[in-house]
Coordinates of C-alpha atoms in Angstrom, one line a residue:
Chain A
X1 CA 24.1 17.2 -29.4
X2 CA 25.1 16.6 -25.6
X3 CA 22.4 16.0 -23.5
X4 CA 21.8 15.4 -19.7
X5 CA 18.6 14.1 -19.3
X6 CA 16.9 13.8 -15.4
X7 CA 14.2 11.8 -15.1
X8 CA 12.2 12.0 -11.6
X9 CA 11.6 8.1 -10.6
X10 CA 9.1 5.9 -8.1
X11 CA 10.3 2.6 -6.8
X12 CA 8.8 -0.1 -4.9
X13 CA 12.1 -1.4 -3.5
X14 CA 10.5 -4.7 -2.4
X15 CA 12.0 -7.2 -4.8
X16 CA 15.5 -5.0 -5.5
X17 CA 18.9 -5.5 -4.1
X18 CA 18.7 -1.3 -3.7
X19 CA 19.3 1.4 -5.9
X20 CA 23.1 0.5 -6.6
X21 CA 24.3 -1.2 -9.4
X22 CA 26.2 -4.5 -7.6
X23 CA 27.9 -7.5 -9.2
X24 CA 26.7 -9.6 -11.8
X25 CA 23.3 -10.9 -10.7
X26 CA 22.1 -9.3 -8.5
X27 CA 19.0 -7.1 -9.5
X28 CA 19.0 -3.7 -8.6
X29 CA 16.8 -0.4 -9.9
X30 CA 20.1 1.5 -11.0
X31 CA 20.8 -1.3 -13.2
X32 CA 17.5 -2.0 -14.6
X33 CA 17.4 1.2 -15.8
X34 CA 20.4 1.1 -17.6
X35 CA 19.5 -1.7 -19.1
X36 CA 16.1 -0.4 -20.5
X37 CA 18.1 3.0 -21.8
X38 CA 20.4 0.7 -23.7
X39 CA 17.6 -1.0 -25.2
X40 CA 16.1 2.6 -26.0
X41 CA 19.5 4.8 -27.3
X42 CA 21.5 2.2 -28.3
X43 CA 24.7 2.8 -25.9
X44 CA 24.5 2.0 -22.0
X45 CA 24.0 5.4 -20.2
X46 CA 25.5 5.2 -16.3
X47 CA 22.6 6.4 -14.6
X48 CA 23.7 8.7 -11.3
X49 CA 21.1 8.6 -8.7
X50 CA 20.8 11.6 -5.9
X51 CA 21.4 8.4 -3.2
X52 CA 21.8 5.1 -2.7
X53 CA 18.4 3.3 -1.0
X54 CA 19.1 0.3 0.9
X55 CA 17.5 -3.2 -0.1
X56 CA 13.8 -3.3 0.1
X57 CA 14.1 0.8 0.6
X58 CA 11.1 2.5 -1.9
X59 CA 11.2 6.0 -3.9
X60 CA 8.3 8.2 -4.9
X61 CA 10.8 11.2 -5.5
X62 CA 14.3 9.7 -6.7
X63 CA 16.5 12.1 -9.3
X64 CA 18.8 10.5 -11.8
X65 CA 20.6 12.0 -14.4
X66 CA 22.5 10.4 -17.1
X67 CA 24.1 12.0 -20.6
X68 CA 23.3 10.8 -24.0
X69 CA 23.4 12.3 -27.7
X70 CA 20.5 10.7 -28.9
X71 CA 17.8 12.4 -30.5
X72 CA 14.6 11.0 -29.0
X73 CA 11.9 13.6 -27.8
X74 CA 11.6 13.6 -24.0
X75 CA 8.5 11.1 -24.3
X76 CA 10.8 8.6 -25.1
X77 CA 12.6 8.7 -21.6
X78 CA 9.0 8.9 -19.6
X79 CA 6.2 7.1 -21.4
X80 CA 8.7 4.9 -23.6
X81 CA 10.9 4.5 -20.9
X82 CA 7.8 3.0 -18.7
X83 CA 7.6 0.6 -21.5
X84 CA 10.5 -1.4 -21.2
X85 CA 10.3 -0.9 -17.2
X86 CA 9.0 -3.3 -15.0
X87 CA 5.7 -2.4 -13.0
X88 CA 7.6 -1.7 -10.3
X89 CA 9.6 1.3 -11.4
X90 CA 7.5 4.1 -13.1
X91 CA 9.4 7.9 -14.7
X92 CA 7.1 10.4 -13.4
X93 CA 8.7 13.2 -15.7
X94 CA 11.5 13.4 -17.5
X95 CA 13.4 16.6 -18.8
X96 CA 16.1 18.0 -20.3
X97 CA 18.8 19.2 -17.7
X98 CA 21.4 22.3 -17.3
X99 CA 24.9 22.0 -18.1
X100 CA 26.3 21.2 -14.9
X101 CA 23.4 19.7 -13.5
X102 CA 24.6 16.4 -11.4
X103 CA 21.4 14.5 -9.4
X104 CA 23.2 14.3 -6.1
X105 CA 25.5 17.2 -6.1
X106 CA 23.2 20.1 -7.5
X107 CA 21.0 18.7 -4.9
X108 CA 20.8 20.8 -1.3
X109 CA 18.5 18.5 0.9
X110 CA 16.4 15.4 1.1
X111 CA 13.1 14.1 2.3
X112 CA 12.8 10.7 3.9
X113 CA 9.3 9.5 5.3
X114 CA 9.0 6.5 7.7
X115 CA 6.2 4.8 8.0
X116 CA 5.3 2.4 10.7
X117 CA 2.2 0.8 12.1
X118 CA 2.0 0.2 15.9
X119 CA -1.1 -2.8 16.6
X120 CA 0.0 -6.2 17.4
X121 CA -1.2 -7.4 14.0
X122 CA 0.0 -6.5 10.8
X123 CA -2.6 -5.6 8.0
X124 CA -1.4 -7.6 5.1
X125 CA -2.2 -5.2 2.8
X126 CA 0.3 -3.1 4.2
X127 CA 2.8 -5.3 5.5
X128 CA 5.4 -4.6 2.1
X129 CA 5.1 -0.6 2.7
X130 CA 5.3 0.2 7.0
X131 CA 7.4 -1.2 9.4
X132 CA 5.5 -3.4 11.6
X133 CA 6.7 -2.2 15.3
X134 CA 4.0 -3.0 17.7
X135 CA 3.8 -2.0 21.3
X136 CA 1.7 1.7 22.6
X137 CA 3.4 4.6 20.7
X138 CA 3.0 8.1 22.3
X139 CA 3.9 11.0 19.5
X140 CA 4.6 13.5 22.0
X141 CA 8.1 11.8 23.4
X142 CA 8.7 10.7 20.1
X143 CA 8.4 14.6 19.1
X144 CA 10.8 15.7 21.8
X145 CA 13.3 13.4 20.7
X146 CA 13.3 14.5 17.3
X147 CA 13.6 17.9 18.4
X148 CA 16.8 17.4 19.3
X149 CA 17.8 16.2 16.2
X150 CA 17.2 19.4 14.3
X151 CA 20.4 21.5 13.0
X152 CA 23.6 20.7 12.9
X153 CA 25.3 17.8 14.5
X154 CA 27.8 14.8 14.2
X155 CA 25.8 12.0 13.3
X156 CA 28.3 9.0 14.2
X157 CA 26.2 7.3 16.5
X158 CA 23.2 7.2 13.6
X159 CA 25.5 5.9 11.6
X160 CA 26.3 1.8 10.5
X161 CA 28.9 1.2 11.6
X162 CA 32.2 0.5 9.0
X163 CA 30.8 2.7 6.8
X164 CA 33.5 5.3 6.3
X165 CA 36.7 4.8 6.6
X166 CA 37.9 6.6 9.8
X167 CA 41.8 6.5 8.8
X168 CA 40.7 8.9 6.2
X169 CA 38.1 11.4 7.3
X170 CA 38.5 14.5 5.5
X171 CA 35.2 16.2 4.0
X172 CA 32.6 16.8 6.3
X173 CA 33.3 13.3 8.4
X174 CA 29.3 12.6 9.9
X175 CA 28.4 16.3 10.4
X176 CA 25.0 16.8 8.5
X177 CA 22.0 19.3 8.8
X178 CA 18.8 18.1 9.5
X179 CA 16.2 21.2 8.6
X180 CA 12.8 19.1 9.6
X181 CA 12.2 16.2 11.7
X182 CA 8.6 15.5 12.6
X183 CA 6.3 13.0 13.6
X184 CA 2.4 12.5 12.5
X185 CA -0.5 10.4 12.3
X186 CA -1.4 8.9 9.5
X187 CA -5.0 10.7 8.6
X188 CA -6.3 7.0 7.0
X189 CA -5.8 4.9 9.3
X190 CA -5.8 4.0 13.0
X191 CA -2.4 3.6 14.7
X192 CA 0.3 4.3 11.7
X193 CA 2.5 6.8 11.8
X194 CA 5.1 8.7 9.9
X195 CA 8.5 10.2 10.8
X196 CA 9.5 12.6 7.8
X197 CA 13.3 13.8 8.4
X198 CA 14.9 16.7 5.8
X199 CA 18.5 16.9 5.8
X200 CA 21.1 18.1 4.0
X201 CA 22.9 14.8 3.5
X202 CA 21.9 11.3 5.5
X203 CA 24.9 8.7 6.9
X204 CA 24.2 5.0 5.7
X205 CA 21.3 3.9 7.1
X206 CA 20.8 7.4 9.2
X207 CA 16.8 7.0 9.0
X208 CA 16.4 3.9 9.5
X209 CA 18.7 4.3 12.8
X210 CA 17.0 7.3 13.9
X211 CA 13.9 5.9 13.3
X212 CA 14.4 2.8 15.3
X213 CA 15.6 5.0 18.3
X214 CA 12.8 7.7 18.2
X215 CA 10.0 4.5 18.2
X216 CA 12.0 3.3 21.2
X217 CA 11.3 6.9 22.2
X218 CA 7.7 6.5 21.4
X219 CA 7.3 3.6 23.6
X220 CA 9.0 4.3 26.5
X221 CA 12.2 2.6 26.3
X222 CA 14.1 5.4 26.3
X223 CA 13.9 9.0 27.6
X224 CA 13.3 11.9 25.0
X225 CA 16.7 13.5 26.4
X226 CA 18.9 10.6 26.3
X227 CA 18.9 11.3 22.8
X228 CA 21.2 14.5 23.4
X229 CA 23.7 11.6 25.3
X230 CA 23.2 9.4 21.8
X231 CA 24.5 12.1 20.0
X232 CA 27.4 13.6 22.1
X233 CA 28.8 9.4 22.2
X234 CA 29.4 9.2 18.3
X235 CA 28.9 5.7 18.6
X236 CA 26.6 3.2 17.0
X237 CA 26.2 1.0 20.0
X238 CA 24.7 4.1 22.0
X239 CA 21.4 4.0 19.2
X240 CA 18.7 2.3 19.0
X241 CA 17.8 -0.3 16.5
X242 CA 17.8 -0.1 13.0
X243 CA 14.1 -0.1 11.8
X244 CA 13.2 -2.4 8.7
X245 CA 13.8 -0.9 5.7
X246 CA 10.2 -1.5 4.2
X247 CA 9.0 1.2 6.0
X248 CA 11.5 4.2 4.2
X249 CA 10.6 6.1 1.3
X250 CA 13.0 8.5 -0.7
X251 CA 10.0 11.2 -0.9
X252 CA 11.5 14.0 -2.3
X253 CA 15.2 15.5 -3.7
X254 CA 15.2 19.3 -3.2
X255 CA 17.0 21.6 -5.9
X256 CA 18.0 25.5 -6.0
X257 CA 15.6 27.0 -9.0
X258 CA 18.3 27.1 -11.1
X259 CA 19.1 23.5 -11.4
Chain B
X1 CA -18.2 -29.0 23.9
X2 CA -19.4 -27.6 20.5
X3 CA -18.4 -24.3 19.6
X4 CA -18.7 -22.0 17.2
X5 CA -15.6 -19.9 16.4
X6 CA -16.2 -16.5 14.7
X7 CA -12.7 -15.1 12.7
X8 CA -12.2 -11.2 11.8
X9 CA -9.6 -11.5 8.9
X10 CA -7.7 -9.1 6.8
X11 CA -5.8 -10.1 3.3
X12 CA -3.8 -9.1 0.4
X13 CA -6.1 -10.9 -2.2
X14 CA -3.2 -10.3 -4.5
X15 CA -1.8 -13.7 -4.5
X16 CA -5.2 -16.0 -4.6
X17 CA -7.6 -16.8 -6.6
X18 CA -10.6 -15.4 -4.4
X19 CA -12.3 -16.4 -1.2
X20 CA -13.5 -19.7 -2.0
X21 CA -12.2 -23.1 -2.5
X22 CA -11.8 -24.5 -5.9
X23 CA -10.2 -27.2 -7.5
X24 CA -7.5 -28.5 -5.9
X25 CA -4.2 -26.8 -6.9
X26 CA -6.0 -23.1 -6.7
X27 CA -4.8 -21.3 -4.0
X28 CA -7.5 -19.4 -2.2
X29 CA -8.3 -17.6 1.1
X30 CA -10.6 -20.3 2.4
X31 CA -8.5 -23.2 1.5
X32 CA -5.3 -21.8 2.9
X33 CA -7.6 -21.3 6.8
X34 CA -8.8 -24.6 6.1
X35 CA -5.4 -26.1 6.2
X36 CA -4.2 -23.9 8.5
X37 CA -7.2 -24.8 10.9
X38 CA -6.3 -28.6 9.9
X39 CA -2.9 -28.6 11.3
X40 CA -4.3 -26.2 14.6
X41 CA -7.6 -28.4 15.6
X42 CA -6.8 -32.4 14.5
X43 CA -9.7 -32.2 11.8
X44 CA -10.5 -30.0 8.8
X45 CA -13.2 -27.7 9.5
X46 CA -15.1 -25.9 7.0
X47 CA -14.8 -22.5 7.2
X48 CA -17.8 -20.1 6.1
X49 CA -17.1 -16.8 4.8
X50 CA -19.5 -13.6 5.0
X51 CA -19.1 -13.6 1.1
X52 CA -17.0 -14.6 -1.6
X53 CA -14.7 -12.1 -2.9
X54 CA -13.3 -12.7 -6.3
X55 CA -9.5 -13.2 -6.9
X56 CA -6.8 -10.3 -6.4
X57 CA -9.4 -8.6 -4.2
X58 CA -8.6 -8.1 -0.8
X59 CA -10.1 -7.3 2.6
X60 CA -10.0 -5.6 5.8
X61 CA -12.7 -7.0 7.8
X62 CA -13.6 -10.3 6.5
X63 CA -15.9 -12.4 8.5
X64 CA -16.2 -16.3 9.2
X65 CA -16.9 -18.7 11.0
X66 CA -16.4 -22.3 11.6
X67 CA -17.3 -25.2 14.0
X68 CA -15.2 -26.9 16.1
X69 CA -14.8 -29.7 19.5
X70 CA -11.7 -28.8 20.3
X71 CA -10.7 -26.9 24.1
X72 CA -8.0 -24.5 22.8
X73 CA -8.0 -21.7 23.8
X74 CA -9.3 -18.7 22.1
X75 CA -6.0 -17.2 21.4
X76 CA -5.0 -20.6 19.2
X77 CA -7.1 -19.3 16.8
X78 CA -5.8 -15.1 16.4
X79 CA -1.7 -15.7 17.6
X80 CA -1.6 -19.7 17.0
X81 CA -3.4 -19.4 13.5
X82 CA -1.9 -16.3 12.9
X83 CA 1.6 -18.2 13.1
X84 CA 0.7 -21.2 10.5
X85 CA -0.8 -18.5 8.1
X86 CA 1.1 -17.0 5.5
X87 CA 1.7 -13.4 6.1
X88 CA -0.9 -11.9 3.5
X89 CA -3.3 -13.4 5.5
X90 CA -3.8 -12.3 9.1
X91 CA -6.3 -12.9 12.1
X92 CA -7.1 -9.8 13.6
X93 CA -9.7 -10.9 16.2
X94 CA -11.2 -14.8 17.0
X95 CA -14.2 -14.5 19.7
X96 CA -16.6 -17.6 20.7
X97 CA -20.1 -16.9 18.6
X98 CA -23.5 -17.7 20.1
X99 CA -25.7 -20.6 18.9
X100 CA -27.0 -20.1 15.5
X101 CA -24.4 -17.0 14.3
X102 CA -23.5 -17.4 10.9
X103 CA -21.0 -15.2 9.1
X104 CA -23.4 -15.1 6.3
X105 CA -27.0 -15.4 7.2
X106 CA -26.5 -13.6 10.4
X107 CA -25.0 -10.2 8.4
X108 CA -27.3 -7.3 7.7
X109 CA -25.4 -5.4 5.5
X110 CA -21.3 -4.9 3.9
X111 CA -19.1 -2.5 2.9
X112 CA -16.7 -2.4 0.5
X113 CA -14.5 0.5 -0.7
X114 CA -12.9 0.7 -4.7
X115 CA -9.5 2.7 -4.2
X116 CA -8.4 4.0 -7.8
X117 CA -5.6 6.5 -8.7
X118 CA -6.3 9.1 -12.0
X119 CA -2.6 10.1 -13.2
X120 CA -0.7 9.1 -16.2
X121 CA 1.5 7.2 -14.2
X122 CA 0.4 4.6 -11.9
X123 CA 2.2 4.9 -7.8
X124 CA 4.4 1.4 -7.8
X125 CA 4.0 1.0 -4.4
X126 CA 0.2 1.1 -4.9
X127 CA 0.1 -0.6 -8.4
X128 CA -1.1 -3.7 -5.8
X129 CA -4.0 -1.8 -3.7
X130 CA -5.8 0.7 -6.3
X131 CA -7.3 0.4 -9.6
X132 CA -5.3 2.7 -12.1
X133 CA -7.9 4.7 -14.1
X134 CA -5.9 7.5 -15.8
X135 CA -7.7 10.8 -17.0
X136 CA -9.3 13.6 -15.5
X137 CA -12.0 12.8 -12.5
X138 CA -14.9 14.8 -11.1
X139 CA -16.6 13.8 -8.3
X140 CA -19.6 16.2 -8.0
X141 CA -21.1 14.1 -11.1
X142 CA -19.9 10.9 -10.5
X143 CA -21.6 11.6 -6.8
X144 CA -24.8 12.7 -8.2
X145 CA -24.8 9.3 -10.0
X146 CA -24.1 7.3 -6.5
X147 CA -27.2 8.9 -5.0
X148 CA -29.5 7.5 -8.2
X149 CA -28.3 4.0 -6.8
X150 CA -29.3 4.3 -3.3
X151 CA -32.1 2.9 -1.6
X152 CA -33.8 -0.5 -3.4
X153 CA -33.4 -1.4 -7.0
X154 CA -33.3 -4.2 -9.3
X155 CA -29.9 -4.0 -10.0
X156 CA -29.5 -6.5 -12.6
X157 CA -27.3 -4.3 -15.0
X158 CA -24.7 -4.0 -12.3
X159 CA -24.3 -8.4 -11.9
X160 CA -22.0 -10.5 -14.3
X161 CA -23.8 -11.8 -17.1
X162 CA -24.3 -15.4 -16.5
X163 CA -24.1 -14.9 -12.3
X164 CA -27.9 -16.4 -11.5
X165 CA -29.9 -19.0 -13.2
X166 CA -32.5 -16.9 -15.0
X167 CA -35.2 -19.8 -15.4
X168 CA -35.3 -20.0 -11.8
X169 CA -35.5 -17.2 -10.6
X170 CA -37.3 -17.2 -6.9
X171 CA -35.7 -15.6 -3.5
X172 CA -35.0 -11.3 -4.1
X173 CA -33.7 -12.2 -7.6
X174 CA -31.3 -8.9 -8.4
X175 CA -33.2 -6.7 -5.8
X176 CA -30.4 -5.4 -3.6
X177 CA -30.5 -2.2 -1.1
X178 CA -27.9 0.8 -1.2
X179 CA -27.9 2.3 2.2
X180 CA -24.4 4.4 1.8
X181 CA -22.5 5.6 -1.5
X182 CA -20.0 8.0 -1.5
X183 CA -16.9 9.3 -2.9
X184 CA -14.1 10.7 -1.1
X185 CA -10.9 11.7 -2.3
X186 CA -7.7 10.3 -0.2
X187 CA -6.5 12.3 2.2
X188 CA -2.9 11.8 2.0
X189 CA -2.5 11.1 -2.0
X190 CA -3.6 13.9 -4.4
X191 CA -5.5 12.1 -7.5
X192 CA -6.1 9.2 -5.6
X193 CA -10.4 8.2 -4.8
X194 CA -12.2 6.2 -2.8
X195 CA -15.9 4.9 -3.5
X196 CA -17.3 3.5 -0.5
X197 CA -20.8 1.1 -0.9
X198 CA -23.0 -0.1 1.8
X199 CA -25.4 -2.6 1.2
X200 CA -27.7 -5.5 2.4
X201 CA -25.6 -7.6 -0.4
X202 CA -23.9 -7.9 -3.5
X203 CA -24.8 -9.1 -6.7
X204 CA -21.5 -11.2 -8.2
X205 CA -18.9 -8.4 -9.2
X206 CA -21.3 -5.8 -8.5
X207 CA -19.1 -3.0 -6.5
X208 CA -16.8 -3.4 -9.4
X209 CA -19.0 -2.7 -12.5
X210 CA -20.8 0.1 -10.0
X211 CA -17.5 1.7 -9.6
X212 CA -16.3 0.8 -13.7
X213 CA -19.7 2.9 -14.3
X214 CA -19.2 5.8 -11.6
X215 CA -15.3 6.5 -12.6
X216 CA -17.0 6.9 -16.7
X217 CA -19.4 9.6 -15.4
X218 CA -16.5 11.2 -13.6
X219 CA -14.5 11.2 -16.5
X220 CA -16.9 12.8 -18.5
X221 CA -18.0 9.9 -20.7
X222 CA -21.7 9.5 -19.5
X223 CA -23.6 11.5 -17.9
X224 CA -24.9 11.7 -13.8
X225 CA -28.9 10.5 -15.5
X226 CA -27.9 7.8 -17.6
X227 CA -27.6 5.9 -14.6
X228 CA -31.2 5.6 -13.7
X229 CA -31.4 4.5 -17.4
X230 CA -29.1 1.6 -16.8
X231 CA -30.7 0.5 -13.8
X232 CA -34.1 0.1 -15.5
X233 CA -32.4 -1.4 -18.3
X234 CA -31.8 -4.1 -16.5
X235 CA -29.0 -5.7 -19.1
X236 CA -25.1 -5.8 -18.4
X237 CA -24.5 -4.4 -21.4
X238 CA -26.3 -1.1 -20.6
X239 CA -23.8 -0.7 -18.0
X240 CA -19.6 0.1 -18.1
X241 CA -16.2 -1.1 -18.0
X242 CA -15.9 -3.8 -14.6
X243 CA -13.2 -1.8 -12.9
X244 CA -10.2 -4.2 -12.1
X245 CA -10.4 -6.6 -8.9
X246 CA -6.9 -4.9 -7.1
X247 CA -9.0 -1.6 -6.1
X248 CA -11.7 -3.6 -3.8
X249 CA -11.4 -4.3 -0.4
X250 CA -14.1 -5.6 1.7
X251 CA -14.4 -2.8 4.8
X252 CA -17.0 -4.5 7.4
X253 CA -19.4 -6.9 7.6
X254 CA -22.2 -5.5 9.7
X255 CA -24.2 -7.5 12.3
X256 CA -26.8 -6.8 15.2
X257 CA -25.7 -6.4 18.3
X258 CA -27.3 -9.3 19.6
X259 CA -25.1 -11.6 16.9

């Protein structure tokens, strides 16, 4: 029996090399689940993640699917996955998938949240989870900015930069959608905040870019509109700094019902 | 010019073995200032802690204090110190304290809070910071059991056995005074709880076998009146489970206005 199984994942990216498997050595959380499902069925499963996180990037909503013919219940690839898993990665759910169904391209959006704490001391309780980015940090700019962002735009400038190959565009080049951008307090605590973006697709290190300039925003380095020029110069150099990646978390993959 | 130096201190008690300084080769919070304060001042001042939390529990508002001759000023001892400490540990405020202040002796009254999370699966980006205590949770009963443990009781069921020497007893003995217990649920984290104690002082790992206790009558495995049973027990074992060290955080230390 063919099976795709898609298992619904949290990561605390902290000690991993990001999400993609990499050379020989080098630890990431695609490859330590692959090797815990080996231990489990028997064969090594590739496991296909709905994106690639960054180094030190975390997950409380990442999809992965991978196809096996085993015969284990599904508790096997939740409970007995969590097991074998370090402390670090935890299955939330695991179930059995649709023919057809692929974690990143049945998928139609995705939720990023960044979190970032704005007093000139970081609490160390906190530090591995929020960007530290201290200076006064006004929401209202911040919120201008990112409505500016919303819909549908060419992303170049929030992009790294060499990460396409521009000889060869084709496809939808940096064009992406973003369907929610906001900005709000965080209710627990004094002077954190987090930017949560939806989009239908985000450019390598997109977030992390956009965060960076909309803080700059925040804190009156840079005007709300000149984030209108950023995006009309599709260039990297026009952003703002890219903010650490401790502070972004995958939050959530969005589906149609039938997937 | 003698001084005395009063330090507000937050830190991940994840990596030490608890406030106080022990053998050498133990890491702990104390030690680590001490050095720290070595290196800053020319000579190794004692520091002296508003209590002695126990290892892999961490705090928010720590107070101490320590003496000192030397003319720095007092940002040497928040940015300076705050540059020879390791990031876990962080100075959020150093003032000048009058004559006679002591962290300790001059405190009315703490609070701590117990974070714990009641899913199957534990968050891994708060495996660190809450207590993981799986299984169904109400909090009307477990907060009709907090209000039988305010005000002033003996509350020698809810101290590690072997804290006090018995045959001498003298001082309050196990007589402690609740002025605030509550239970609130997290406001951005569905099945995550916070306890939150106020007292004139704490009995050694007291807040944790409270909130061990508390979390059992909110899972439905004792009832809201037993706990008026266990308090005039006066015996350990009357009381539950000590819930684990990485859900405490010490909140505040409170003094009068004149300290």
């Amino acid at each position: 029996m063919k099976r795709i199984i898609r298992l619904l994942i949290a990561y605390d990216g902290s000690a991993y090399c990001g999400w993609q498997r990499q050379r020989q050595g080098e630890v990431t959380v695609q490859a330590t689940l692959e090797k815990c499902l080996h231990t489990l069925c028997g064969h090594f499963p590739t496991v296909h993640g709905a994106g690639r996180t960054d180094a030190g990037v975390h997950a409380q909503g990442m999809v992965a699917h991978f196809h096996t013919s085993v015969g284990h219940p599904l508790a096997a690839f939740s409970k007995g996955l969590n097991s074998l898993l370090p402390p670090d990665i935890r299955i939330l759910n695991a179930q059995e998938a649709a023919t057809g169904f692929h974690s990143r391209f049945s998928a139609w959006a995705k939720t990023y949240r960044y979190d970032f704490y704005t007093e000139p001391v970081m609490l160390p309780t906190h530090r591995l989870y929020m960007a530290h980015l201290p200076g006064a940090f006004d929401p209202e700019p911040a919120r201008q900015a990112l409505g500016q962002l919303l819909g549908t735009h060419d992303f170049s400038s929030f992009e790294r930069s060499g990460s396409r190959d521009l000889s060869n565009p084709g496809g939808r080049g940096a064009v992406r959608t973003l369907m929610q951008a906001e900005c709000q307090p965080m209710t627990q605590m004094a002077y954190g905040w987090s930017l949560r973006l939806q989009g239908d697709g985000f450019l390598r290190q997109m977030v992390r870019i956009i965060a960076g300039t909309i803080i700059e925003v925040g804190q009156g380095k840079r005007s709300p509109e000149s984030v209108a020029q950023i995006l009309a110069a599709k260039d990297r150099k026009a952003a703002g700094q890219t903010a650490p990646a401790c502070g972004l978390f995958l939050e959530e993959v969005h589906y149609p019902f039938s997937a």
